[in-house]
PDB file of C-alpha atoms in Angstrom:
ATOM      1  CA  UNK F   4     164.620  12.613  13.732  1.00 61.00           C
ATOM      2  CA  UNK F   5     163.016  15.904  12.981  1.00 85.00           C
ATOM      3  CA  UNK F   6     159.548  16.448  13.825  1.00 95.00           C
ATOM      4  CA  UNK F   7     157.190  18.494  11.928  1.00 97.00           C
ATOM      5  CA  UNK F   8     153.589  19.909  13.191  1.00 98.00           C
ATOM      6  CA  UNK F   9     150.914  19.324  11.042  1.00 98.00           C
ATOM      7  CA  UNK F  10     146.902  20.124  11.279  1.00 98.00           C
ATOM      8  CA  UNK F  11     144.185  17.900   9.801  1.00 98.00           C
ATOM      9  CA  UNK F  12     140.479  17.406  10.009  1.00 98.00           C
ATOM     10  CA  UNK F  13     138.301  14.855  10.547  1.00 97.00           C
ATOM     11  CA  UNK F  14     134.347  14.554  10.049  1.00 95.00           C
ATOM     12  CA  UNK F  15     131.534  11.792  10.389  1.00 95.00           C
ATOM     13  CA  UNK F  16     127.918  11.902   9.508  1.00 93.00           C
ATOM     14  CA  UNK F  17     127.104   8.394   9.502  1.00 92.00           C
ATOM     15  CA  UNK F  18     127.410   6.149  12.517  1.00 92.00           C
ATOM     16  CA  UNK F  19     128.271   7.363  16.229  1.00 94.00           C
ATOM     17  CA  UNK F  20     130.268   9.713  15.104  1.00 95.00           C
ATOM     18  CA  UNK F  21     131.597  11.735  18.061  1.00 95.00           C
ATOM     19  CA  UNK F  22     132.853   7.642  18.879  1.00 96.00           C
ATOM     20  CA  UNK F  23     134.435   7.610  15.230  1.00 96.00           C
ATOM     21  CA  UNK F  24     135.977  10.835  15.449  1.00 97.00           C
ATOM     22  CA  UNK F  25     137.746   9.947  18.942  1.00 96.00           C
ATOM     23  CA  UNK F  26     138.261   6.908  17.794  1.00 96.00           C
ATOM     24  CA  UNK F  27     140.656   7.981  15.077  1.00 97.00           C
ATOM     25  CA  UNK F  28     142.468  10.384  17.077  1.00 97.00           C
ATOM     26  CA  UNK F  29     142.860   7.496  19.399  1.00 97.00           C
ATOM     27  CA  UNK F  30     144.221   5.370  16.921  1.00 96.00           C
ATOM     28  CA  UNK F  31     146.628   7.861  15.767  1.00 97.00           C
ATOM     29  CA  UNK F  32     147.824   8.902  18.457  1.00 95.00           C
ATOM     30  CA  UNK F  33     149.023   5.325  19.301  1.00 96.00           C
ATOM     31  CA  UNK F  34     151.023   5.363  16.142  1.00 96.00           C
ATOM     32  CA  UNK F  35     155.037   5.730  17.417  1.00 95.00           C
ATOM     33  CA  UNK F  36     155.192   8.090  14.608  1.00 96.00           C
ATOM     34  CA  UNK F  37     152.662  10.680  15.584  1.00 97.00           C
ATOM     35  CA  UNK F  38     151.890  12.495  18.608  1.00 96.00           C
ATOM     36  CA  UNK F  39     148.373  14.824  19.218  1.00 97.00           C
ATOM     37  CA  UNK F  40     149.341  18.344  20.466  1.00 97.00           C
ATOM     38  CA  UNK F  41     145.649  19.492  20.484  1.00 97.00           C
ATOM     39  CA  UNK F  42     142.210  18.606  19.402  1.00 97.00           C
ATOM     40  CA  UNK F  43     139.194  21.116  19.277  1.00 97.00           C
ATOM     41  CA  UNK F  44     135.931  19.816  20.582  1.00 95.00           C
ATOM     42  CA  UNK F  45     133.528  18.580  17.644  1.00 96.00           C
ATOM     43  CA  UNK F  46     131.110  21.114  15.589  1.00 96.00           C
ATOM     44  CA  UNK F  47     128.162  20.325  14.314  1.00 95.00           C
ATOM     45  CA  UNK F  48     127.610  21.223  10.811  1.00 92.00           C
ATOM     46  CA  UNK F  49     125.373  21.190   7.704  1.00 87.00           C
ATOM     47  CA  UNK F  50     126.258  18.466   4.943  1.00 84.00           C
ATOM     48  CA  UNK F  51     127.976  19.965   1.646  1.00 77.00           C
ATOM     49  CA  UNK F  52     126.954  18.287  -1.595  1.00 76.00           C
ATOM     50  CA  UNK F  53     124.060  15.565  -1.466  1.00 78.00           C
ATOM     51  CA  UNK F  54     121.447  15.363   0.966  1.00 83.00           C
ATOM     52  CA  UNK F  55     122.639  13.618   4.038  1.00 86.00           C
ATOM     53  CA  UNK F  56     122.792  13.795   7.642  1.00 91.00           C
ATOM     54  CA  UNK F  57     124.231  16.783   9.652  1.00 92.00           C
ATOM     55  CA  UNK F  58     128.359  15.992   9.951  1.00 93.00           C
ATOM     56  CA  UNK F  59     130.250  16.485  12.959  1.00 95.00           C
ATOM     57  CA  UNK F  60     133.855  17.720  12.465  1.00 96.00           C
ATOM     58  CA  UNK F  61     137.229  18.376  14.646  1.00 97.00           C
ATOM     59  CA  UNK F  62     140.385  19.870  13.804  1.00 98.00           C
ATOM     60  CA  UNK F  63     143.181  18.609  15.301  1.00 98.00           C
ATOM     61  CA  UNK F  64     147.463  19.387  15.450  1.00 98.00           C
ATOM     62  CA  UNK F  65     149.953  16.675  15.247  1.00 98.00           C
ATOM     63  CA  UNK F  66     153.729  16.533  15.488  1.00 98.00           C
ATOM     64  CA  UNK F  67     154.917  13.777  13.192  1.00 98.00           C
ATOM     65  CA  UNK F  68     158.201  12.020  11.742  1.00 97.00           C
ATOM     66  CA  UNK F  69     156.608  11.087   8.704  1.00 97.00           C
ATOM     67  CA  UNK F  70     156.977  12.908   5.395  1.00 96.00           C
ATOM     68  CA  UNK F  71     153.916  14.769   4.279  1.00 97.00           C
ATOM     69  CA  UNK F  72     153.164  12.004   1.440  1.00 96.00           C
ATOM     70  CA  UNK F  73     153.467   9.453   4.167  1.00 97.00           C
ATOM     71  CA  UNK F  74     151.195  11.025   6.822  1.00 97.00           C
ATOM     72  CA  UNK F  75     148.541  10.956   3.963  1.00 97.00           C
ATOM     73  CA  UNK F  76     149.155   7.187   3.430  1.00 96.00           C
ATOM     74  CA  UNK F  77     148.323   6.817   7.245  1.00 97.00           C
ATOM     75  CA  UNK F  78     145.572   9.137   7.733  1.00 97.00           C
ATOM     76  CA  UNK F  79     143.876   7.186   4.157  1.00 94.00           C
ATOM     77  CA  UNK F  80     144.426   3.505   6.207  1.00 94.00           C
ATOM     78  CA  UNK F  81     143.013   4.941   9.389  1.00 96.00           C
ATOM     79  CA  UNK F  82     139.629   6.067   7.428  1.00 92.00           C
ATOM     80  CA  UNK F  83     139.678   2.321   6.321  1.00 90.00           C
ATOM     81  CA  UNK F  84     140.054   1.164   9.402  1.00 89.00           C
ATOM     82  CA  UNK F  85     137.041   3.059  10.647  1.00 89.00           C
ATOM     83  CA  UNK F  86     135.239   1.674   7.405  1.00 80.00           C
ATOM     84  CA  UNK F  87     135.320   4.757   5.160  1.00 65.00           C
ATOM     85  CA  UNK F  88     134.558   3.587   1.296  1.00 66.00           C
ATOM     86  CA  UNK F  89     134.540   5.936  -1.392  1.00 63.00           C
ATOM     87  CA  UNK F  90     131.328   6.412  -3.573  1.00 63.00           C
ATOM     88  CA  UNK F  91     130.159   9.561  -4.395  1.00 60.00           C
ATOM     89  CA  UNK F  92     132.517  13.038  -4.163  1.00 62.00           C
ATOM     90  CA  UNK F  93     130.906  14.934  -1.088  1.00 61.00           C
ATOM     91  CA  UNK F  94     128.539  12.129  -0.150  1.00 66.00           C
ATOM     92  CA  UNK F  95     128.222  10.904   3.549  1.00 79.00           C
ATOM     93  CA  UNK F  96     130.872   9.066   5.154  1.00 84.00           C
ATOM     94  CA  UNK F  97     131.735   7.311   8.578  1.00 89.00           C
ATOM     95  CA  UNK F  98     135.080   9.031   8.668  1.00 94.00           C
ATOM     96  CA  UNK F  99     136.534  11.624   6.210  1.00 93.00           C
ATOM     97  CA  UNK F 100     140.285  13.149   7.368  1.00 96.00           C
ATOM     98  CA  UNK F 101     141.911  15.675   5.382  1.00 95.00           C
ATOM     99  CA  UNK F 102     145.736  16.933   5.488  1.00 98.00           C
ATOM    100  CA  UNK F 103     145.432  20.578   5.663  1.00 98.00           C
ATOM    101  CA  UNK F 104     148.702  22.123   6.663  1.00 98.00           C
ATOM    102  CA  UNK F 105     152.158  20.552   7.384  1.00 98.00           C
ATOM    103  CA  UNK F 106     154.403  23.132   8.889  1.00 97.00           C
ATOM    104  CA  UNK F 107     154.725  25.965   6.162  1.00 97.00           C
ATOM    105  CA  UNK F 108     154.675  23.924   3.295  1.00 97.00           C
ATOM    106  CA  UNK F 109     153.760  24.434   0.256  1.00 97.00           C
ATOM    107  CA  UNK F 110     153.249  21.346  -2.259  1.00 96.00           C
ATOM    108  CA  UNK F 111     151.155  20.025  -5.287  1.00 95.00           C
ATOM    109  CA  UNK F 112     151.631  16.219  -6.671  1.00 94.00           C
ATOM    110  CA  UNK F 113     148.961  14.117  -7.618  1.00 93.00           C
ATOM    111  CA  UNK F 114     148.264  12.916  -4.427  1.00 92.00           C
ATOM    112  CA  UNK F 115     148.608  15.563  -1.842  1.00 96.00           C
ATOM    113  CA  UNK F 116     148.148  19.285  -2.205  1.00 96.00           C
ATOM    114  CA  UNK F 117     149.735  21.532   0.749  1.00 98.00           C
ATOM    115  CA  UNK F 118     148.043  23.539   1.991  1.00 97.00           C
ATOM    116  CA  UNK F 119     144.482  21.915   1.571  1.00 96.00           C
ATOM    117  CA  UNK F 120     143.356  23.717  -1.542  1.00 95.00           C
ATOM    118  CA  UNK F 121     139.877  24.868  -0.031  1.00 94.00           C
ATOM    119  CA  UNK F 122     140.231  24.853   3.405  1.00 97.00           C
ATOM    120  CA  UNK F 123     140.317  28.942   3.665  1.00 96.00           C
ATOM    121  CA  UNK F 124     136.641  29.037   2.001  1.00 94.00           C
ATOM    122  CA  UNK F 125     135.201  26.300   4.415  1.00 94.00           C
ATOM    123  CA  UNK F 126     133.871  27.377   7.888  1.00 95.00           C
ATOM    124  CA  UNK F 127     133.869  23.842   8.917  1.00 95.00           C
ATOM    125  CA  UNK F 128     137.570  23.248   9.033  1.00 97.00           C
ATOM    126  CA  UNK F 129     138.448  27.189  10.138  1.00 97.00           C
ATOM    127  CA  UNK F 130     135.780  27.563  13.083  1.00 97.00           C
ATOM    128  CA  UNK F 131     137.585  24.185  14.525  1.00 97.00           C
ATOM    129  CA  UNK F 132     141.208  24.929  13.330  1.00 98.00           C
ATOM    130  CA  UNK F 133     140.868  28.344  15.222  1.00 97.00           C
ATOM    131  CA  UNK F 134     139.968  27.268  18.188  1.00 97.00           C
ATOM    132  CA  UNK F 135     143.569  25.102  17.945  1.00 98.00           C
ATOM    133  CA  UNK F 136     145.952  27.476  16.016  1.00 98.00           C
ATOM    134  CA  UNK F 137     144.435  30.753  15.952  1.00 98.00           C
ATOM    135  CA  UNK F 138     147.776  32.335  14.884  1.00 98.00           C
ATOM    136  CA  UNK F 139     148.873  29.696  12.245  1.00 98.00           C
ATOM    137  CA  UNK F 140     149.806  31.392   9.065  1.00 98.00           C
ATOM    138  CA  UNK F 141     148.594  30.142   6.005  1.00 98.00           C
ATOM    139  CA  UNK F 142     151.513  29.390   3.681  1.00 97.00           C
ATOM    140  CA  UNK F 143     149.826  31.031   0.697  1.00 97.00           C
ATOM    141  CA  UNK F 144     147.544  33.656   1.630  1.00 97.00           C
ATOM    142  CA  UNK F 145     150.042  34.792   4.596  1.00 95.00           C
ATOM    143  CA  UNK F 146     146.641  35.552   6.609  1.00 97.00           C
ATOM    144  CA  UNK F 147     146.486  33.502  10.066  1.00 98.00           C
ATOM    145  CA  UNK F 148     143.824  31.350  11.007  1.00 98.00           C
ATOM    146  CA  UNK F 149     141.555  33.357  12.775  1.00 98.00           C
ATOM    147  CA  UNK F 150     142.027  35.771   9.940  1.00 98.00           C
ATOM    148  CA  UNK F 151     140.655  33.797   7.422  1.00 98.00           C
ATOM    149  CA  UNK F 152     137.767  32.846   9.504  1.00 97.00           C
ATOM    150  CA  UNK F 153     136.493  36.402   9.834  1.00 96.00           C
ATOM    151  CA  UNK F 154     136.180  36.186   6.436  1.00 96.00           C
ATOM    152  CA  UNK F 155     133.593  33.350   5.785  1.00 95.00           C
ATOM    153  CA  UNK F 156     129.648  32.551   7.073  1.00 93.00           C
ATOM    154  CA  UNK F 157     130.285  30.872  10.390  1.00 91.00           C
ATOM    155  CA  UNK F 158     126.194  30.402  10.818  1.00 87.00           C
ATOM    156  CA  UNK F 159     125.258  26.669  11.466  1.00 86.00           C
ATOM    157  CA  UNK F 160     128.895  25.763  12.272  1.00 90.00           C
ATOM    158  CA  UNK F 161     127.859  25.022  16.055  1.00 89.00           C
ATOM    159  CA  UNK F 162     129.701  23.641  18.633  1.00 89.00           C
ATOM    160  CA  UNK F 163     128.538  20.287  20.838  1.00 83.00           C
ATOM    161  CA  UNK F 164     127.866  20.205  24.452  1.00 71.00           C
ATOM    162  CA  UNK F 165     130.195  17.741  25.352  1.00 60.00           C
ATOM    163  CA  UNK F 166     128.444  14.595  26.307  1.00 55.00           C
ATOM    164  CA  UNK F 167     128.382  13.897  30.285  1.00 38.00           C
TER     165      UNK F 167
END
């Protein structure tokens, strides 16, 4: 069965989330479905949208079986399983992952839009997704990774001393 490569990201602000965040890599990673190829280390960063608490977020590179639609499906049950309910758009959240590329794809249904529609205008998901796949082209823009991070405000996207 082929396998595809795939890049999401993940972010907590509410709970132990540096737990929450390893915790679902964990947890997918144990699926016989998906594999982890890499995972940067967490970045703190300011909240968008209401205020909240600071999040911490991760980027991360898969290699999957699973169909695009389908990896959603699983990423959506593993923020249940880590108790992620949706009230408010932007508001804080034990566990929030997001589908950003799958291979070169390009795709738009109701469901799932490839590649994530904003992710080149957010420093928190390029500061982390560089650090994994500097050289990953975006399917769209045609501008790599790192690329598109020289072109946003990387201030207060900080990385964490990893905890001893």
């Amino acid at each position: 069965m082929r396998q595809a490569v795939c890049a999401i990201a993940l972010g907590s602000n509410l709970g132990d989330s540096a737990a929450i965040l390893t915790g679902a890599l964990t947890h997918l990673q144990n699926l016989p479905q998906v594999q982890l190829i890499a995972a940067s280390c967490h970045y703190r960063t300011a909240p968008v949208g209401p205020p909240q608490p600071d999040y911490l977020n991760q980027c991360a590179l898969l290699k999957t079986s699973l169909a695009p639609e389908a990896l959603l499906q699983v990423l959506l049950d593993t923020e249940a399983q880590f108790g992620r309910v949706r009230r408010e758009r932007w508001g804080p959240r034990l566990l929030d992952i997001d589908l950003l590329l799958f291979e070169q794809q390009v795709l738009d249904t109701p469901n799932l839009s490839l590649p994530h529609p904003r992710m080149h205008e957010r420093a928190f998901v390029l500061v982390p997704l560089a650090e994994i796949a500097p050289d990953w082209p975006h399917p769209v823009l045609g501008q790599t990774i790192a690329q598109l991070k020289a072109t946003v405000n990387t201030c207060g996207v900080e990385p964490c001393p990893v905890p001893s």
